[in-house]
PDB file of C-alpha atoms in Angstrom:
ATOM      1  CA  ASP A   1     -11.902 -15.679  -5.218  1.00 65.00           C
ATOM      2  CA  ALA A   2      -9.615 -13.518  -7.281  1.00 63.00           C
ATOM      3  CA  MET A   3      -6.743 -12.358  -5.170  1.00 93.00           C
ATOM      4  CA  VAL A   4      -3.091 -11.470  -4.673  1.00 96.00           C
ATOM      5  CA  ILE A   5      -1.042 -14.252  -3.098  1.00 96.00           C
ATOM      6  CA  GLN A   6       2.374 -13.909  -1.517  1.00 96.00           C
ATOM      7  CA  ASN A   7       4.703 -16.720  -0.556  1.00 93.00           C
ATOM      8  CA  PRO A   8       6.102 -17.356   1.885  1.00 93.00           C
ATOM      9  CA  ARG A   9       4.262 -15.397   4.559  1.00 94.00           C
ATOM     10  CA  TYR A  10       7.329 -15.502   6.801  1.00 96.00           C
ATOM     11  CA  GLN A  11      10.920 -15.809   5.617  1.00 97.00           C
ATOM     12  CA  VAL A  12      14.058 -16.051   7.730  1.00 97.00           C
ATOM     13  CA  THR A  13      17.387 -15.682   5.963  1.00 95.00           C
ATOM     14  CA  GLN A  14      20.966 -15.231   7.013  1.00 96.00           C
ATOM     15  CA  PHE A  15      22.945 -12.079   6.515  1.00 96.00           C
ATOM     16  CA  GLY A  16      24.231 -12.076   2.931  1.00 96.00           C
ATOM     17  CA  LYS A  17      22.264 -15.143   1.807  1.00 97.00           C
ATOM     18  CA  PRO A  18      20.145 -14.472  -1.295  1.00 96.00           C
ATOM     19  CA  VAL A  19      16.396 -14.715  -0.885  1.00 97.00           C
ATOM     20  CA  THR A  20      13.448 -14.649  -3.295  1.00 97.00           C
ATOM     21  CA  LEU A  21       9.925 -13.602  -2.456  1.00 97.00           C
ATOM     22  CA  SER A  22       7.054 -14.408  -4.771  1.00 97.00           C
ATOM     23  CA  CYS A  23       3.746 -12.840  -5.679  1.00 97.00           C
ATOM     24  CA  SER A  24       0.976 -14.148  -7.875  1.00 97.00           C
ATOM     25  CA  GLN A  25      -2.372 -12.707  -8.887  1.00 97.00           C
ATOM     26  CA  THR A  26      -5.586 -14.014 -10.366  1.00 95.00           C
ATOM     27  CA  LEU A  27      -6.969 -10.549 -11.133  1.00 93.00           C
ATOM     28  CA  ASN A  28      -5.309 -10.275 -14.553  1.00 93.00           C
ATOM     29  CA  HIS A  29      -4.120  -6.783 -13.645  1.00 94.00           C
ATOM     30  CA  ASN A  30      -1.458  -5.227 -15.831  1.00 93.00           C
ATOM     31  CA  VAL A  31       0.378  -3.303 -13.100  1.00 94.00           C
ATOM     32  CA  MET A  32       2.261  -5.008 -10.262  1.00 95.00           C
ATOM     33  CA  TYR A  33       4.101  -3.305  -7.414  1.00 95.00           C
ATOM     34  CA  TRP A  34       6.608  -4.242  -4.734  1.00 97.00           C
ATOM     35  CA  TYR A  35       6.711  -2.227  -1.519  1.00 96.00           C
ATOM     36  CA  GLN A  36       8.896  -2.374   1.571  1.00 97.00           C
ATOM     37  CA  GLN A  37       7.274  -1.449   4.861  1.00 95.00           C
ATOM     38  CA  LYS A  38       9.093  -1.077   8.148  1.00 94.00           C
ATOM     39  CA  SER A  39       7.388  -0.776  11.503  1.00 89.00           C
ATOM     40  CA  SER A  40       5.125   2.286  11.825  1.00 86.00           C
ATOM     41  CA  GLN A  41       6.274   3.612   8.459  1.00 90.00           C
ATOM     42  CA  ALA A  42       4.531   4.196   5.166  1.00 91.00           C
ATOM     43  CA  PRO A  43       4.968   1.545   2.487  1.00 93.00           C
ATOM     44  CA  LYS A  44       7.941   2.459   0.316  1.00 93.00           C
ATOM     45  CA  LEU A  45       7.651   1.670  -3.381  1.00 93.00           C
ATOM     46  CA  LEU A  46      10.629  -0.345  -4.637  1.00 95.00           C
ATOM     47  CA  PHE A  47       9.545  -0.982  -8.239  1.00 92.00           C
ATOM     48  CA  HIS A  48       6.545  -1.528 -10.420  1.00 93.00           C
ATOM     49  CA  TYR A  49       5.741  -3.168 -13.720  1.00 94.00           C
ATOM     50  CA  TYR A  50       3.340  -1.776 -16.263  1.00 92.00           C
ATOM     51  CA  ASP A  51       2.778  -4.907 -18.329  1.00 90.00           C
ATOM     52  CA  LYS A  52       6.360  -5.993 -19.029  1.00 89.00           C
ATOM     53  CA  ASP A  53       7.844  -2.526 -18.600  1.00 91.00           C
ATOM     54  CA  PHE A  54       9.985  -2.418 -15.473  1.00 90.00           C
ATOM     55  CA  ASN A  55      10.193   0.802 -13.453  1.00 89.00           C
ATOM     56  CA  ASN A  56      12.770   1.113 -10.706  1.00 88.00           C
ATOM     57  CA  GLU A  57      12.427   3.810  -8.058  1.00 87.00           C
ATOM     58  CA  ALA A  58      15.503   6.038  -7.980  1.00 84.00           C
ATOM     59  CA  ASP A  59      16.362   5.228  -4.371  1.00 89.00           C
ATOM     60  CA  THR A  60      15.825   1.470  -4.540  1.00 94.00           C
ATOM     61  CA  PRO A  61      19.144  -0.178  -3.652  1.00 93.00           C
ATOM     62  CA  ASP A  62      20.877  -2.279  -6.319  1.00 93.00           C
ATOM     63  CA  ASN A  63      20.656  -5.166  -3.869  1.00 95.00           C
ATOM     64  CA  PHE A  64      16.994  -5.477  -4.826  1.00 96.00           C
ATOM     65  CA  GLN A  65      15.997  -6.966  -8.158  1.00 95.00           C
ATOM     66  CA  SER A  66      12.693  -8.043  -9.645  1.00 95.00           C
ATOM     67  CA  ARG A  67      11.389 -10.348 -12.325  1.00 95.00           C
ATOM     68  CA  ARG A  68       7.975 -10.654 -13.932  1.00 95.00           C
ATOM     69  CA  PRO A  69       7.994 -13.736 -16.167  1.00 94.00           C
ATOM     70  CA  ASN A  70       4.295 -13.420 -17.044  1.00 93.00           C
ATOM     71  CA  THR A  71       1.186 -11.397 -16.161  1.00 93.00           C
ATOM     72  CA  SER A  72       0.392 -13.480 -13.101  1.00 95.00           C
ATOM     73  CA  PHE A  73       3.740 -13.751 -11.333  1.00 96.00           C
ATOM     74  CA  CYS A  74       6.288 -11.328  -9.962  1.00 96.00           C
ATOM     75  CA  PHE A  75       9.400 -12.022  -7.878  1.00 97.00           C
ATOM     76  CA  LEU A  76      11.525  -9.920  -5.568  1.00 97.00           C
ATOM     77  CA  ASP A  77      15.152 -10.985  -5.262  1.00 97.00           C
ATOM     78  CA  ILE A  78      17.367  -9.651  -2.504  1.00 97.00           C
ATOM     79  CA  ARG A  79      20.892 -10.530  -3.518  1.00 96.00           C
ATOM     80  CA  SER A  80      22.712  -9.966  -0.243  1.00 96.00           C
ATOM     81  CA  PRO A  81      20.292  -9.199   2.576  1.00 97.00           C
ATOM     82  CA  GLY A  82      21.506  -6.942   5.349  1.00 96.00           C
ATOM     83  CA  LEU A  83      20.005  -6.406   8.775  1.00 96.00           C
ATOM     84  CA  GLY A  84      18.430  -3.199   7.482  1.00 95.00           C
ATOM     85  CA  ASP A  85      16.425  -5.173   4.919  1.00 97.00           C
ATOM     86  CA  ALA A  86      14.321  -6.837   7.595  1.00 97.00           C
ATOM     87  CA  ALA A  87      10.808  -5.606   6.884  1.00 97.00           C
ATOM     88  CA  MET A  88       7.372  -6.512   5.565  1.00 97.00           C
ATOM     89  CA  TYR A  89       7.375  -6.828   1.780  1.00 97.00           C
ATOM     90  CA  LEU A  90       4.062  -6.102   0.130  1.00 97.00           C
ATOM     91  CA  CYS A  91       2.965  -6.945  -3.387  1.00 97.00           C
ATOM     92  CA  ALA A  92       0.082  -5.084  -5.004  1.00 96.00           C
ATOM     93  CA  THR A  93      -1.679  -5.039  -8.352  1.00 96.00           C
ATOM     94  CA  SER A  94      -3.901  -2.634 -10.228  1.00 92.00           C
ATOM     95  CA  LYS A  95      -5.579  -2.272 -13.577  1.00 90.00           C
ATOM     96  CA  GLY A  96      -3.980   0.903 -14.822  1.00 82.00           C
ATOM     97  CA  SER A  97      -4.643   3.780 -12.438  1.00 77.00           C
ATOM     98  CA  TYR A  98      -7.499   2.094 -10.706  1.00 81.00           C
ATOM     99  CA  GLU A  99      -7.778   0.524  -7.288  1.00 89.00           C
ATOM    100  CA  GLN A 100      -4.724  -1.219  -5.856  1.00 92.00           C
ATOM    101  CA  TYR A 101      -5.140  -4.664  -4.358  1.00 94.00           C
ATOM    102  CA  PHE A 102      -2.571  -5.903  -1.867  1.00 95.00           C
ATOM    103  CA  GLY A 103      -1.388  -9.334  -0.865  1.00 95.00           C
ATOM    104  CA  PRO A 104      -0.977 -10.342   2.780  1.00 94.00           C
ATOM    105  CA  GLY A 105       2.748  -9.560   2.761  1.00 95.00           C
ATOM    106  CA  THR A 106       5.928 -11.482   3.514  1.00 97.00           C
ATOM    107  CA  ARG A 107       7.663 -10.752   6.807  1.00 97.00           C
ATOM    108  CA  LEU A 108      11.433 -11.005   6.244  1.00 97.00           C
ATOM    109  CA  THR A 109      13.782 -11.576   9.148  1.00 97.00           C
ATOM    110  CA  VAL A 110      17.553 -11.360   8.629  1.00 97.00           C
ATOM    111  CA  THR A 111      19.751 -13.097  11.196  1.00 96.00           C
TER     112      THR A 111
ATOM    113  CA  LYS B   1       8.028  15.468  -5.013  1.00 85.00           C
ATOM    114  CA  GLN B   2       4.633  14.515  -3.606  1.00 90.00           C
ATOM    115  CA  GLU B   3       4.372  14.432   0.176  1.00 93.00           C
ATOM    116  CA  VAL B   4       1.419  12.945   2.034  1.00 95.00           C
ATOM    117  CA  THR B   5       0.665  13.752   5.670  1.00 96.00           C
ATOM    118  CA  GLN B   6      -1.910  12.098   7.883  1.00 96.00           C
ATOM    119  CA  ILE B   7      -3.232  13.688  11.027  1.00 93.00           C
ATOM    120  CA  PRO B   8      -3.634  12.598  13.737  1.00 93.00           C
ATOM    121  CA  ALA B   9      -0.931   9.931  13.955  1.00 94.00           C
ATOM    122  CA  ALA B  10      -2.921   8.092  16.608  1.00 96.00           C
ATOM    123  CA  LEU B  11      -6.457   8.239  17.914  1.00 95.00           C
ATOM    124  CA  SER B  12      -8.250   6.464  20.744  1.00 97.00           C
ATOM    125  CA  VAL B  13     -12.023   6.809  21.050  1.00 96.00           C
ATOM    126  CA  PRO B  14     -14.930   5.112  22.776  1.00 97.00           C
ATOM    127  CA  GLU B  15     -17.223   2.917  20.743  1.00 97.00           C
ATOM    128  CA  GLY B  16     -20.008   4.744  18.939  1.00 97.00           C
ATOM    129  CA  GLU B  17     -18.173   7.963  18.157  1.00 96.00           C
ATOM    130  CA  ASN B  18     -18.103   9.458  14.685  1.00 97.00           C
ATOM    131  CA  LEU B  19     -14.523  10.000  13.488  1.00 95.00           C
ATOM    132  CA  VAL B  20     -12.690  12.101  10.943  1.00 96.00           C
ATOM    133  CA  LEU B  21      -9.251  11.114   9.695  1.00 97.00           C
ATOM    134  CA  ASN B  22      -7.294  13.601   7.627  1.00 97.00           C
ATOM    135  CA  CYS B  23      -4.938  13.219   4.699  1.00 97.00           C
ATOM    136  CA  SER B  24      -3.165  16.127   3.010  1.00 97.00           C
ATOM    137  CA  PHE B  25      -0.930  16.149  -0.045  1.00 96.00           C
ATOM    138  CA  THR B  26       1.359  18.773  -1.510  1.00 95.00           C
ATOM    139  CA  ASP B  27       0.838  18.326  -5.265  1.00 92.00           C
ATOM    140  CA  SER B  28      -2.779  18.657  -6.373  1.00 90.00           C
ATOM    141  CA  ALA B  29      -2.090  17.068  -9.791  1.00 89.00           C
ATOM    142  CA  ILE B  30      -3.323  13.626  -8.817  1.00 90.00           C
ATOM    143  CA  TYR B  31      -5.145  10.860 -10.678  1.00 90.00           C
ATOM    144  CA  ASN B  32      -6.757   9.312  -7.642  1.00 93.00           C
ATOM    145  CA  LEU B  33      -6.637   8.931  -3.879  1.00 95.00           C
ATOM    146  CA  GLN B  34      -7.172   5.649  -2.095  1.00 96.00           C
ATOM    147  CA  TRP B  35      -7.868   4.873   1.561  1.00 97.00           C
ATOM    148  CA  PHE B  36      -6.651   1.611   3.065  1.00 97.00           C
ATOM    149  CA  ARG B  37      -6.942  -0.248   6.317  1.00 97.00           C
ATOM    150  CA  GLN B  38      -4.028  -2.244   7.726  1.00 96.00           C
ATOM    151  CA  ASP B  39      -4.323  -4.646  10.645  1.00 94.00           C
ATOM    152  CA  PRO B  40      -1.138  -5.428  12.615  1.00 90.00           C
ATOM    153  CA  GLY B  41       1.235  -7.654  10.661  1.00 87.00           C
ATOM    154  CA  LYS B  42      -1.096  -7.845   7.685  1.00 89.00           C
ATOM    155  CA  GLY B  43      -1.349  -6.435   4.183  1.00 91.00           C
ATOM    156  CA  LEU B  44      -3.453  -3.456   3.165  1.00 94.00           C
ATOM    157  CA  THR B  45      -7.171  -3.695   2.508  1.00 94.00           C
ATOM    158  CA  SER B  46      -8.670  -1.177   0.125  1.00 94.00           C
ATOM    159  CA  LEU B  47     -11.550   0.827   1.592  1.00 96.00           C
ATOM    160  CA  LEU B  48     -12.354   3.533  -0.933  1.00 96.00           C
ATOM    161  CA  LEU B  49     -10.915   4.928  -4.148  1.00 95.00           C
ATOM    162  CA  ILE B  50     -11.714   8.480  -5.256  1.00 95.00           C
ATOM    163  CA  GLN B  51     -10.847   9.438  -8.815  1.00 92.00           C
ATOM    164  CA  SER B  52      -9.596  12.975  -9.370  1.00 90.00           C
ATOM    165  CA  SER B  53     -12.901  13.964 -11.009  1.00 91.00           C
ATOM    166  CA  GLN B  54     -14.922  12.826  -7.991  1.00 93.00           C
ATOM    167  CA  ARG B  55     -15.664  14.648  -4.753  1.00 94.00           C
ATOM    168  CA  GLU B  56     -16.568  11.730  -2.512  1.00 95.00           C
ATOM    169  CA  GLN B  57     -17.157   8.012  -2.198  1.00 96.00           C
ATOM    170  CA  THR B  58     -19.216   6.063   0.311  1.00 96.00           C
ATOM    171  CA  SER B  59     -19.149   2.470   1.487  1.00 95.00           C
ATOM    172  CA  GLY B  60     -21.297   1.477   4.424  1.00 96.00           C
ATOM    173  CA  ARG B  61     -20.245   3.522   7.454  1.00 97.00           C
ATOM    174  CA  LEU B  62     -17.309   5.042   5.585  1.00 97.00           C
ATOM    175  CA  ASN B  63     -17.323   8.241   3.577  1.00 98.00           C
ATOM    176  CA  ALA B  64     -14.268   9.737   1.930  1.00 97.00           C
ATOM    177  CA  SER B  65     -14.114  13.197   0.432  1.00 97.00           C
ATOM    178  CA  LEU B  66     -11.555  14.794  -1.832  1.00 97.00           C
ATOM    179  CA  ASP B  67     -10.721  18.471  -2.308  1.00 96.00           C
ATOM    180  CA  LYS B  68      -7.951  18.564  -4.879  1.00 93.00           C
ATOM    181  CA  SER B  69      -7.547  22.321  -4.888  1.00 92.00           C
ATOM    182  CA  SER B  70      -6.707  22.393  -1.185  1.00 94.00           C
ATOM    183  CA  GLY B  71      -4.809  19.087  -1.262  1.00 95.00           C
ATOM    184  CA  ARG B  72      -7.008  17.381   1.309  1.00 97.00           C
ATOM    185  CA  SER B  73      -9.028  14.246   1.831  1.00 97.00           C
ATOM    186  CA  THR B  74     -11.005  13.154   4.852  1.00 97.00           C
ATOM    187  CA  LEU B  75     -12.216   9.716   5.849  1.00 97.00           C
ATOM    188  CA  TYR B  76     -15.355   9.812   7.947  1.00 97.00           C
ATOM    189  CA  ILE B  77     -16.216   6.744  10.025  1.00 97.00           C
ATOM    190  CA  ALA B  78     -19.704   6.714  11.456  1.00 97.00           C
ATOM    191  CA  ALA B  79     -20.640   4.953  14.687  1.00 97.00           C
ATOM    192  CA  SER B  80     -17.200   3.478  15.290  1.00 97.00           C
ATOM    193  CA  GLN B  81     -16.864  -0.102  16.544  1.00 97.00           C
ATOM    194  CA  PRO B  82     -13.990  -2.003  18.212  1.00 97.00           C
ATOM    195  CA  GLY B  83     -13.555  -3.929  14.964  1.00 97.00           C
ATOM    196  CA  ASP B  84     -12.594  -0.658  13.261  1.00 97.00           C
ATOM    197  CA  SER B  85      -9.354  -0.616  15.280  1.00 97.00           C
ATOM    198  CA  ALA B  86      -6.508  -0.618  12.749  1.00 97.00           C
ATOM    199  CA  THR B  87      -4.123   1.725  10.972  1.00 97.00           C
ATOM    200  CA  TYR B  88      -5.702   3.767   8.189  1.00 98.00           C
ATOM    201  CA  LEU B  89      -3.487   4.894   5.318  1.00 97.00           C
ATOM    202  CA  CYS B  90      -4.129   7.134   2.382  1.00 97.00           C
ATOM    203  CA  ALA B  91      -2.245   7.011  -0.906  1.00 96.00           C
ATOM    204  CA  VAL B  92      -2.283   9.437  -3.810  1.00 94.00           C
ATOM    205  CA  GLU B  93      -1.321   8.592  -7.354  1.00 90.00           C
ATOM    206  CA  GLY B  94       0.081  11.444  -9.373  1.00 83.00           C
ATOM    207  CA  GLY B  95       0.704   9.655 -12.642  1.00 72.00           C
ATOM    208  CA  SER B  96       3.052   7.029 -14.020  1.00 72.00           C
ATOM    209  CA  TYR B  97       1.375   4.532 -11.672  1.00 71.00           C
ATOM    210  CA  ILE B  98       3.476   5.725  -8.729  1.00 83.00           C
ATOM    211  CA  PRO B  99       1.469   6.000  -5.496  1.00 89.00           C
ATOM    212  CA  THR B 100       2.699   7.968  -2.483  1.00 92.00           C
ATOM    213  CA  PHE B 101       1.551   6.830   0.933  1.00 94.00           C
ATOM    214  CA  GLY B 102       1.088   8.651   4.195  1.00 95.00           C
ATOM    215  CA  ARG B 103       2.325   7.091   7.427  1.00 94.00           C
ATOM    216  CA  GLY B 104      -1.180   6.367   8.591  1.00 95.00           C
ATOM    217  CA  THR B 105      -3.449   7.034  11.541  1.00 97.00           C
ATOM    218  CA  SER B 106      -3.478   4.339  14.203  1.00 97.00           C
ATOM    219  CA  LEU B 107      -7.029   4.016  15.499  1.00 97.00           C
ATOM    220  CA  ILE B 108      -8.148   2.279  18.665  1.00 97.00           C
ATOM    221  CA  VAL B 109     -11.869   2.020  19.393  1.00 97.00           C
ATOM    222  CA  HIS B 110     -12.469   0.786  22.912  1.00 96.00           C
ATOM    223  CA  PRO B 111     -15.708  -0.780  24.121  1.00 93.00           C
TER     224      PRO B 111
END
């Protein structure tokens, strides 16, 4: 089945230790999104790609970076995780302005 | 800046009731509105997408309506079941592929 896959599902990292989360899709969608979601809060958009064009939300901290080496893959790099970065990280895709499809998320714990 | 509000924040009902969940948004210049379901600790599952030119969409026991001029959408769930227990989120896209989410309505359907 076509889908959005996120790895790992659970990630534990130490304070200040860089971490990379990955997302892949088999839907061949041109738009990919990264969201941060904390408990009982709305998903917060960090960035999105329209094809190769990278779009950073104005309030996304510089500590967060992203890469999209090809249509299928997208990575979220957190250069120096702080305790406040512990959250669920959600990847989503869409074909233009159509329906968004989400992956299962990666739960990040910072110790 | 688009703001999305969902009311009520939480809802607990007995099985079999018909439900209405509300979503309001401040900027009526939207491309589409999407309703999602989120189970605890999981990603988002798309339920219904309404394009700006549409008034409603139906899928099984779910019906979503959209009134752009008043900045409102409702999600109607018929004959609720315990398996419907989850958080329901709405998201509006106002262009540039940037969705804005509400905080969701947490629904519990008890047997």
